[in-house]
Coordinates of C-alpha atoms in Angstrom, one line a residue:
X27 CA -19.8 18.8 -14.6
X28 CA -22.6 16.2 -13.7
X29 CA -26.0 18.2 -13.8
X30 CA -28.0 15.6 -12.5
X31 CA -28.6 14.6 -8.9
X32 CA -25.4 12.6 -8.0
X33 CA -26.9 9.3 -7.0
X34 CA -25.3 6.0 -7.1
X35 CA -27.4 5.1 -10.2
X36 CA -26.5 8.5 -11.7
X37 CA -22.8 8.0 -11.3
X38 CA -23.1 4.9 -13.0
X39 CA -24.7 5.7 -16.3
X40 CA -22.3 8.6 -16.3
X41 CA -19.0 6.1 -16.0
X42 CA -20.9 3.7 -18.4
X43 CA -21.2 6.8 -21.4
X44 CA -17.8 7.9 -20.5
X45 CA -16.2 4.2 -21.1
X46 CA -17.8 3.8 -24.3
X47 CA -17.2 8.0 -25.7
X48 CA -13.3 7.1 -24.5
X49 CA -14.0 3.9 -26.6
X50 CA -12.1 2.1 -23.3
X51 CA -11.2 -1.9 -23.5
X52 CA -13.8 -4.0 -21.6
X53 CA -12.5 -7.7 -22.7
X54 CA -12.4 -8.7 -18.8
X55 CA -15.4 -6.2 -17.6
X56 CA -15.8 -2.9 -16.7
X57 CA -12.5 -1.3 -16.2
X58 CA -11.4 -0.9 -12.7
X59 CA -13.1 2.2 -10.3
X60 CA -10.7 4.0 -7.6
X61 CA -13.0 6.6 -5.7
X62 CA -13.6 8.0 -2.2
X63 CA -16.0 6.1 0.4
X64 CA -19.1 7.8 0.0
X65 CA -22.1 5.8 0.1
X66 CA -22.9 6.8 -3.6
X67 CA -19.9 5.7 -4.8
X68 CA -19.9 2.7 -3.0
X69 CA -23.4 2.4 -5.1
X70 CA -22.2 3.4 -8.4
X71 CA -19.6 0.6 -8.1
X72 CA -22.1 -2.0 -6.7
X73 CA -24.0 -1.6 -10.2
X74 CA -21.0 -1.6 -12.1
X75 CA -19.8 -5.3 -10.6
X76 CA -16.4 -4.2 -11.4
X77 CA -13.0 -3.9 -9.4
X78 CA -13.8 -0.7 -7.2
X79 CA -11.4 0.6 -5.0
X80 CA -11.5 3.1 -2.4
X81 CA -8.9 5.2 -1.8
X82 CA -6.4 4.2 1.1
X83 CA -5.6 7.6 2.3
X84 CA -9.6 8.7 2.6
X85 CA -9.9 5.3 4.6
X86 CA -7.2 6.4 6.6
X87 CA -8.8 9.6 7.1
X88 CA -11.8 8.7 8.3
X89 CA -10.5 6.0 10.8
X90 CA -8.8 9.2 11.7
X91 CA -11.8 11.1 12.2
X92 CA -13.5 8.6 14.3
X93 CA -11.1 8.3 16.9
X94 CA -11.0 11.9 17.3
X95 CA -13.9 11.9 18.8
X96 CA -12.9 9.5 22.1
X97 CA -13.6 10.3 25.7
X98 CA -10.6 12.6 27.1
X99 CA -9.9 14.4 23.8
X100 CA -13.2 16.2 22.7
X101 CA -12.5 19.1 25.0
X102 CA -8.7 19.3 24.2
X103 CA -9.2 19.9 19.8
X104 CA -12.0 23.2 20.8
X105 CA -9.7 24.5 23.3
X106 CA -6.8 24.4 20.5
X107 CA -9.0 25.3 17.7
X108 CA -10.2 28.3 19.7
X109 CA -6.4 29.5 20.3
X110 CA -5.5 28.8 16.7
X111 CA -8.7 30.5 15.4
X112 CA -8.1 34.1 17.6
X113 CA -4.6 33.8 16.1
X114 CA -6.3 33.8 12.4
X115 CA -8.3 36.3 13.2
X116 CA -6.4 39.0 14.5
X117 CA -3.4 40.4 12.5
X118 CA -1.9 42.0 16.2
X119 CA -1.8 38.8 17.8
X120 CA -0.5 36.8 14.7
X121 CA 2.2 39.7 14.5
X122 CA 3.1 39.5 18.8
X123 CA 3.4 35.7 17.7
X124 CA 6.1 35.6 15.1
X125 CA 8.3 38.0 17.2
X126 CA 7.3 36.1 20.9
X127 CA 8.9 32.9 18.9
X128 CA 11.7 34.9 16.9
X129 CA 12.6 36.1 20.5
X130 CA 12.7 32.5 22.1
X131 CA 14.7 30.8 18.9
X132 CA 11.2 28.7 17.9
X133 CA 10.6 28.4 14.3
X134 CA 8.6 31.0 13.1
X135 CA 5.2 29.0 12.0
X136 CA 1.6 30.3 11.4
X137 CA -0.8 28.3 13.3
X138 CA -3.1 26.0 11.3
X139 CA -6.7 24.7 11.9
X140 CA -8.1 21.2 11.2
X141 CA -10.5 21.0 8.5
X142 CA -12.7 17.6 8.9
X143 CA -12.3 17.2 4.9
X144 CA -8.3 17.7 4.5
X145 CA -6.0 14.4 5.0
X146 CA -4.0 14.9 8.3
X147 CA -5.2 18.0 9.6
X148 CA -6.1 17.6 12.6
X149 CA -2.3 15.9 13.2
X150 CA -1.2 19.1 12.0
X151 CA -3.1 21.7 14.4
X152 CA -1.9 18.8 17.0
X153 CA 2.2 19.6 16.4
X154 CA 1.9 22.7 15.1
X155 CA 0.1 24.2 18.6
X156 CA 3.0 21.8 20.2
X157 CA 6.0 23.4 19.1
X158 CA 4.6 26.8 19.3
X159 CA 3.2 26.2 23.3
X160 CA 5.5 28.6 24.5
X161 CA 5.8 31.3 22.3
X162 CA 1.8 30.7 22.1
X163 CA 1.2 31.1 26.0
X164 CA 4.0 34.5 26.5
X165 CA 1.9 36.2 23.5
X166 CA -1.6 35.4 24.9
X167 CA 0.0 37.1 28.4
X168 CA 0.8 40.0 27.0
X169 CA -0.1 43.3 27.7
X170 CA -1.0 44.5 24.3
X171 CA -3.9 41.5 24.1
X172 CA -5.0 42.4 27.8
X173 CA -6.3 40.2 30.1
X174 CA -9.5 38.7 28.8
X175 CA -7.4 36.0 26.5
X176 CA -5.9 34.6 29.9
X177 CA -8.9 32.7 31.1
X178 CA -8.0 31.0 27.9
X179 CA -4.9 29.8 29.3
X180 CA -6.4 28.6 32.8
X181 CA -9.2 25.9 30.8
X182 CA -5.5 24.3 29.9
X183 CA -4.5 21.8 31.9
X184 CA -1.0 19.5 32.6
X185 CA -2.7 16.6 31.3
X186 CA -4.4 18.0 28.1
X187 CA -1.0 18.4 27.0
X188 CA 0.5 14.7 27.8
X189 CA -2.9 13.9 25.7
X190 CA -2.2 15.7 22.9
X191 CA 1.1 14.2 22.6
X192 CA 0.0 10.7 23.3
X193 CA -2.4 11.6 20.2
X194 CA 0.2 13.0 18.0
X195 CA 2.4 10.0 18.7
X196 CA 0.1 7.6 17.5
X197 CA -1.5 9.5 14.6
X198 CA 1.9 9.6 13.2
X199 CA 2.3 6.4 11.3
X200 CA -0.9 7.6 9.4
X201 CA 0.9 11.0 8.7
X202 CA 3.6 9.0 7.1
X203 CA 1.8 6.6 4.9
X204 CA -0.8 9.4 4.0
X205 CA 2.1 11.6 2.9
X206 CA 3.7 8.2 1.6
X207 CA 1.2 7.6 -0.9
X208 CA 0.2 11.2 -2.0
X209 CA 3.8 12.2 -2.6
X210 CA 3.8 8.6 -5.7
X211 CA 3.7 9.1 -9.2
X212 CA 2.1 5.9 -9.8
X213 CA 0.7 4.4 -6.8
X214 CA -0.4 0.7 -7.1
X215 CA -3.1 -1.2 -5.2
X216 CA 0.0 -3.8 -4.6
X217 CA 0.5 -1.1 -1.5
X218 CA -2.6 -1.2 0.2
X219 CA -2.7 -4.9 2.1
X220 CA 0.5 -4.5 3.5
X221 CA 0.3 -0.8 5.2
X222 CA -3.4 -2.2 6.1
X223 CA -1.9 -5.2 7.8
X224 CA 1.8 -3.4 9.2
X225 CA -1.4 -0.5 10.5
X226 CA -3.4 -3.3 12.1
X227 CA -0.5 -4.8 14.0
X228 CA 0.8 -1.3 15.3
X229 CA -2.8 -0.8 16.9
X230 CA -2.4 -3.8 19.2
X231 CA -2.6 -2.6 22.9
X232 CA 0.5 -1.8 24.9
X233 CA 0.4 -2.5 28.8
X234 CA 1.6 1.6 29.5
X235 CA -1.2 2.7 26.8
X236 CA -3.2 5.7 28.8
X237 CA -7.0 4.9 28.6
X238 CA -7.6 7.9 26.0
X239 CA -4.4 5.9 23.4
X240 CA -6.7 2.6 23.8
X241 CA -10.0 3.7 23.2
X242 CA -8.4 5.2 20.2
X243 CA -6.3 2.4 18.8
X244 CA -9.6 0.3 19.5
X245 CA -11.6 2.7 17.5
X246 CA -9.3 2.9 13.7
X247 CA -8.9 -1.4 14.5
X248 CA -12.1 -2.0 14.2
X249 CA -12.8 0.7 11.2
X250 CA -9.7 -0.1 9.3
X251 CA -10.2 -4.1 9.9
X252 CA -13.2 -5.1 8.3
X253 CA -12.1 -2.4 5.1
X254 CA -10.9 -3.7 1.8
X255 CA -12.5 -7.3 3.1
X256 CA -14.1 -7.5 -0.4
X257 CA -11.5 -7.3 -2.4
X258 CA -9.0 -9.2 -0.1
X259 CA -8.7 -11.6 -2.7
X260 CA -7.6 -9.1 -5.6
X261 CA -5.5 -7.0 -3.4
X262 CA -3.2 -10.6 -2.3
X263 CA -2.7 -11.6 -6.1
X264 CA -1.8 -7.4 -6.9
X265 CA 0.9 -7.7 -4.2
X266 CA 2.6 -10.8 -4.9
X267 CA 2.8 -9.6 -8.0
X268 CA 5.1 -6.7 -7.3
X269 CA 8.4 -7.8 -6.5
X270 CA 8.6 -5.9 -3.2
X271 CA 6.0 -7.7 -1.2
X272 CA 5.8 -10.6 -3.3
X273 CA 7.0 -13.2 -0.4
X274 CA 3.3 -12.2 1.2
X275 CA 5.0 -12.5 4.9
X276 CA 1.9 -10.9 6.6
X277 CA -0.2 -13.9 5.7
X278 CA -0.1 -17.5 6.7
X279 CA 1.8 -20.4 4.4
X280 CA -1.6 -21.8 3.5
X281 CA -3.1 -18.1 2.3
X282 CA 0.2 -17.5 0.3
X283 CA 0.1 -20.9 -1.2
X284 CA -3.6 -20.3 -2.2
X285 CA -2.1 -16.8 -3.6
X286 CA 0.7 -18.2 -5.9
X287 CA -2.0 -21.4 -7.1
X288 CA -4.4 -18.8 -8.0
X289 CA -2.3 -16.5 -10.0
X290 CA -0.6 -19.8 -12.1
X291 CA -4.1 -20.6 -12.6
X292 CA -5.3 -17.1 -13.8
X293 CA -1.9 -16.9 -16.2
X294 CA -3.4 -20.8 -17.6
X295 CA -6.7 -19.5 -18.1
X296 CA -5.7 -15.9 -20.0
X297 CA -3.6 -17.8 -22.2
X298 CA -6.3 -20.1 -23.5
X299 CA -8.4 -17.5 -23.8
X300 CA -6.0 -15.8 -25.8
X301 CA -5.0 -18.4 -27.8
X302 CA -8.8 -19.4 -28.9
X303 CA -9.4 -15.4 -29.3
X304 CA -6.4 -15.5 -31.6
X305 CA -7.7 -18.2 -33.5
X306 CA -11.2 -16.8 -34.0
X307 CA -9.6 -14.2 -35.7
X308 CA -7.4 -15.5 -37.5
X309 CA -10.0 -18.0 -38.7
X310 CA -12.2 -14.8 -40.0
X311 CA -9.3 -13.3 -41.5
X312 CA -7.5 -16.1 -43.5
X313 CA -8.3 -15.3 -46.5
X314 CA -6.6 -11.4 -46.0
X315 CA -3.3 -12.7 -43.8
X316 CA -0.1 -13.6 -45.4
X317 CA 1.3 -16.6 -43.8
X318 CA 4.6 -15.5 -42.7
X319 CA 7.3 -18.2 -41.3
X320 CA 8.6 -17.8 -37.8
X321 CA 11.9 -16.0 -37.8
X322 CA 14.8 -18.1 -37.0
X323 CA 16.4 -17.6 -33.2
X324 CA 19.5 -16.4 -33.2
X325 CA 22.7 -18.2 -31.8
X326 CA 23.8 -18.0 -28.7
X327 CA 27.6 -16.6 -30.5
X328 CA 25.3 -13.7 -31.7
X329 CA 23.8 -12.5 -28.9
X330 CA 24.6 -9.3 -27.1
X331 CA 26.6 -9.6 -23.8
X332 CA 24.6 -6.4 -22.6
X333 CA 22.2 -6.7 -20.3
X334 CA 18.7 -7.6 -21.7
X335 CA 16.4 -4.4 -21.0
X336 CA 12.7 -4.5 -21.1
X337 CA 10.7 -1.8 -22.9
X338 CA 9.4 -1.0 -19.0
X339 CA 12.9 0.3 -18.3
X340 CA 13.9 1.3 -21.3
X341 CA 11.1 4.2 -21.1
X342 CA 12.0 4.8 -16.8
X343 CA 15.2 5.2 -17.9
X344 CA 14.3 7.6 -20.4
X345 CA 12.2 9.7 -18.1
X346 CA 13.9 12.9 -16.5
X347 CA 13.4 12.1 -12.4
X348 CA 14.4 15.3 -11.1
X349 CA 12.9 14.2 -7.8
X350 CA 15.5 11.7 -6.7
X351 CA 15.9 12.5 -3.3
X352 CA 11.9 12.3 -3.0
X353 CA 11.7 9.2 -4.5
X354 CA 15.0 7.7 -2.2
X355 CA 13.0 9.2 0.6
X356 CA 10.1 7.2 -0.2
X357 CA 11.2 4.0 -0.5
X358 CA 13.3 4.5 2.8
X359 CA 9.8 5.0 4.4
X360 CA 8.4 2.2 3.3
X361 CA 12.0 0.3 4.1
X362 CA 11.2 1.7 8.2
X363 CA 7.8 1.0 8.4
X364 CA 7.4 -2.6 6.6
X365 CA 10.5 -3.7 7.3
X366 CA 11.0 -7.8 6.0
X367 CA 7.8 -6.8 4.0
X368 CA 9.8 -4.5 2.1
X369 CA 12.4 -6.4 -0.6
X370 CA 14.5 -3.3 -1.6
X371 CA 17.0 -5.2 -3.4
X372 CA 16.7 -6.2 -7.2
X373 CA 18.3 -8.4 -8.8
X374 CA 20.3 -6.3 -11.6
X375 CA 19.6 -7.3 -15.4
X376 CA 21.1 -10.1 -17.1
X377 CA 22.5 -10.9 -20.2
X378 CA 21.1 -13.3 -22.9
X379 CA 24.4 -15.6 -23.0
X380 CA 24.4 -15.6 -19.1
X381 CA 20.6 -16.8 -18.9
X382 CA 21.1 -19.3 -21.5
X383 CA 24.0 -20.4 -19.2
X384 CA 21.9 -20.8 -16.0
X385 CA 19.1 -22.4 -18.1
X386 CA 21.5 -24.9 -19.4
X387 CA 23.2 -24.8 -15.9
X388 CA 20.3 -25.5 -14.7
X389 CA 18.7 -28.2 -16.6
X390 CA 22.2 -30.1 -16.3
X391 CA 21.8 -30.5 -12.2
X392 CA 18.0 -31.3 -12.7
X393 CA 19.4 -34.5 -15.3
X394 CA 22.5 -35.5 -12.9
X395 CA 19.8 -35.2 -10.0
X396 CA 17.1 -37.6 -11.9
X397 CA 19.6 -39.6 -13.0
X398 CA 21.2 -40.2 -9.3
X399 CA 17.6 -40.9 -8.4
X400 CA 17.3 -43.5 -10.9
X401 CA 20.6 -45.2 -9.7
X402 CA 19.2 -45.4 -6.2
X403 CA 16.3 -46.9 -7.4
X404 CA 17.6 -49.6 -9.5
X405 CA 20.2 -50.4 -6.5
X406 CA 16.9 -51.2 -4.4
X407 CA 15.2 -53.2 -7.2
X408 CA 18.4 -55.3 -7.6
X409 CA 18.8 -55.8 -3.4
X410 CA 14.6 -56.7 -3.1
X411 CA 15.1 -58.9 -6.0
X412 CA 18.8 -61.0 -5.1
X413 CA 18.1 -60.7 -1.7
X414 CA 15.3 -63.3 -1.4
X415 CA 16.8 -65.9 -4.1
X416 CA 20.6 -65.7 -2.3
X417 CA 18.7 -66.3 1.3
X418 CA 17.1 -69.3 -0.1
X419 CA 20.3 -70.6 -1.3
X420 CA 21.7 -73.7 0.8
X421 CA 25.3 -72.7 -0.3
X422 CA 24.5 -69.0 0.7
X423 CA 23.6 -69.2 4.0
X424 CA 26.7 -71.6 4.6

């Protein structure tokens, strides 16, 4: 519980106290911040001048609630909410409901109502008022409601509903990927950049797009675009780090160029640091360590034809996933909707006789190659260099 007012300063002292009580690592700067888009978090992490993150499905969300809010669909959601809300209300109605679909084989599903705050619910009031239309309309004509809930039914018109489907179709994809990401374990920012690039590209405009579809799709570009600009940089390098998206295809060959130079340049400069850290201590502490001598490597006779397994896997492995399926039906999500982002396959592990093979393998072709190249190259120096002394000879050119 934070007493105070909760003001970006605030906030900030508060993360501040709670990464030195937690006695957090700070060796590259204040650890990382993942929070919503308020403007007081978007303060707190401004004084911080760390990594700070805000969450994809809130951006999503709000991109959401924007184009909500378009020309040809503000009187559609209070009609609908209206409907849904007598429903709530009255336990009669609710009950003529559930046996009015029972009666025309329609699932037998409450109605639900939007809240501005909750991810996707507006999408949800959408389909769920969708697949109940008909059972809705024969229970608001019946007699036991009487007749004043049938001026309801008249403010409805044939095109509110090809609107409302137009909607639902193209709030979908940000159903998916808000599901997508709530239903990980462990999501990663390596995610983000290319949903937010696969959702920019699906917002294009379509000739047959109704005028409602395009001021929508017009509205979430131009939210969702300029988003995450600044920390484009950070979310690149996070994503061509993870072996799914790590061929970057949704940028250009100069940007993933600049990508992979950056990260062999990070890995240089980490390693020096490291190094001279290690030194400094080692320096303050020489009189205390024990010189050991390096541990001989073993042969390659003696090594284990298993498959070399990192500790990573060896503690997935060891977890219990009793949510398969969930997890198969994630990545086949993310397979459908990134396609050749998505890099499903992995190569399986190897073992260390069969890498030292390929290394060897490997450094063989690289010493033919160099070698070939040489050959070539002393053939040319011998041509350039007999070549002008035989055509100067009499007896040559005869």
């Amino acid at each position: 519980m934070m007493p105070e007012s909760h003001t970006g300063e605030n906030v900030a002292e508060v993360l501040r106290n709670a990464v030195k009580e937690w006695n957090l690592p700070t060796s590259y700067g204040f650890p990382p911040v993942v929070s919503d888009n308020a403007a007081n978090m978007m303060k707190a992490g401004e004084l911080l001048g760390n990594i700070h993150v805000n969450c994809f499905a809130h951006t999503l969300n709000l991109a959401r609630q924007k184009c909500l809010a378009v020309k040809g669909l503000e009187n559609i959601l209070p009609k609908i909410r209206k409907i849904v809300a007598f429903f709530h209300r009255s336990n009669i109605a609710a009950a003529l409901l559930k046996n009015t679909a029972e009666s025309l084989s329609l699932p037998q599903h409450k109605l639900i109502m939007d809240v501005r705050t909750r991810l996707n619910s507006a999408y949800d009031m959408i389909s769920r008022f969708l697949e109940m239309q008909v059972a809705i309309f024969a229970t608001l004509k019946s007699k036991e409601l009487g007749k004043e809930r049938e001026s309801e039914l008249k403010s409805f018109h044939d095109d509110d509903f090809s609107v409302a489907e137009e909607v639902i179709q193209l709030l979908k994809p940000f159903k998916d990927k808000t599901t997508l990401l709530c239903s990980e374990k462990s999501p990663t920012l390596s995610i983000i950049l290319p949903l937010h690039n696969k959702l920019l590209d699906k917002l294009c405009e379509q000739n047959d797009d109704t005028p409602t579809v395009r001021s929508m799709k017009n509205i979430i570009f131009k939210d969702l675009k300029e988003r995450y600009a600044r920390i484009e940089h950070t979310l690149r390098i996070v994503s061509a780090l993870d072996h799914r998206f790590k061929m970057l295809p949704f940028l250009s060959e100069n940007e993933r160029s600049a990508v992979y130079s950056d990260i062999v340049l990070e890995v240089r400069v980490q390693n020096i640091i490291k190094v001279k850290r290690e030194k400094e201590n080692k320096d303050a502490e020489l009189d205390d360590v024990e010189v050991m001598s390096e541990p001989l490597l073993p042969s390659l006779s003696s090594l284990s034809d298993s498959p070399a397994v990192s500790p990573v896997e060896k503690r997935v492995k060891a977890e219990d996933f009793s949510s398969t399926s969930c997890g198969d039906c994630m990545e086949s999500v993310l397979h459908s909707f990134l396609g050749d982002v998505y890099i499903t396959d992995i190569e399986p592990p190897k073992s260390p006789n069969v890498i030292a093979e390929q290394q060897v393998t490997g450094q063989q072709t690289l010493t033919f190659k160099v070698l070939g190249q040489m050959s070539s190259l002393c053939e040319i120096l011998v041509i350039s260099i007999f070549f002008p002394i035989a055509s100067s000879n009499p007896y040559f050119n005869q």
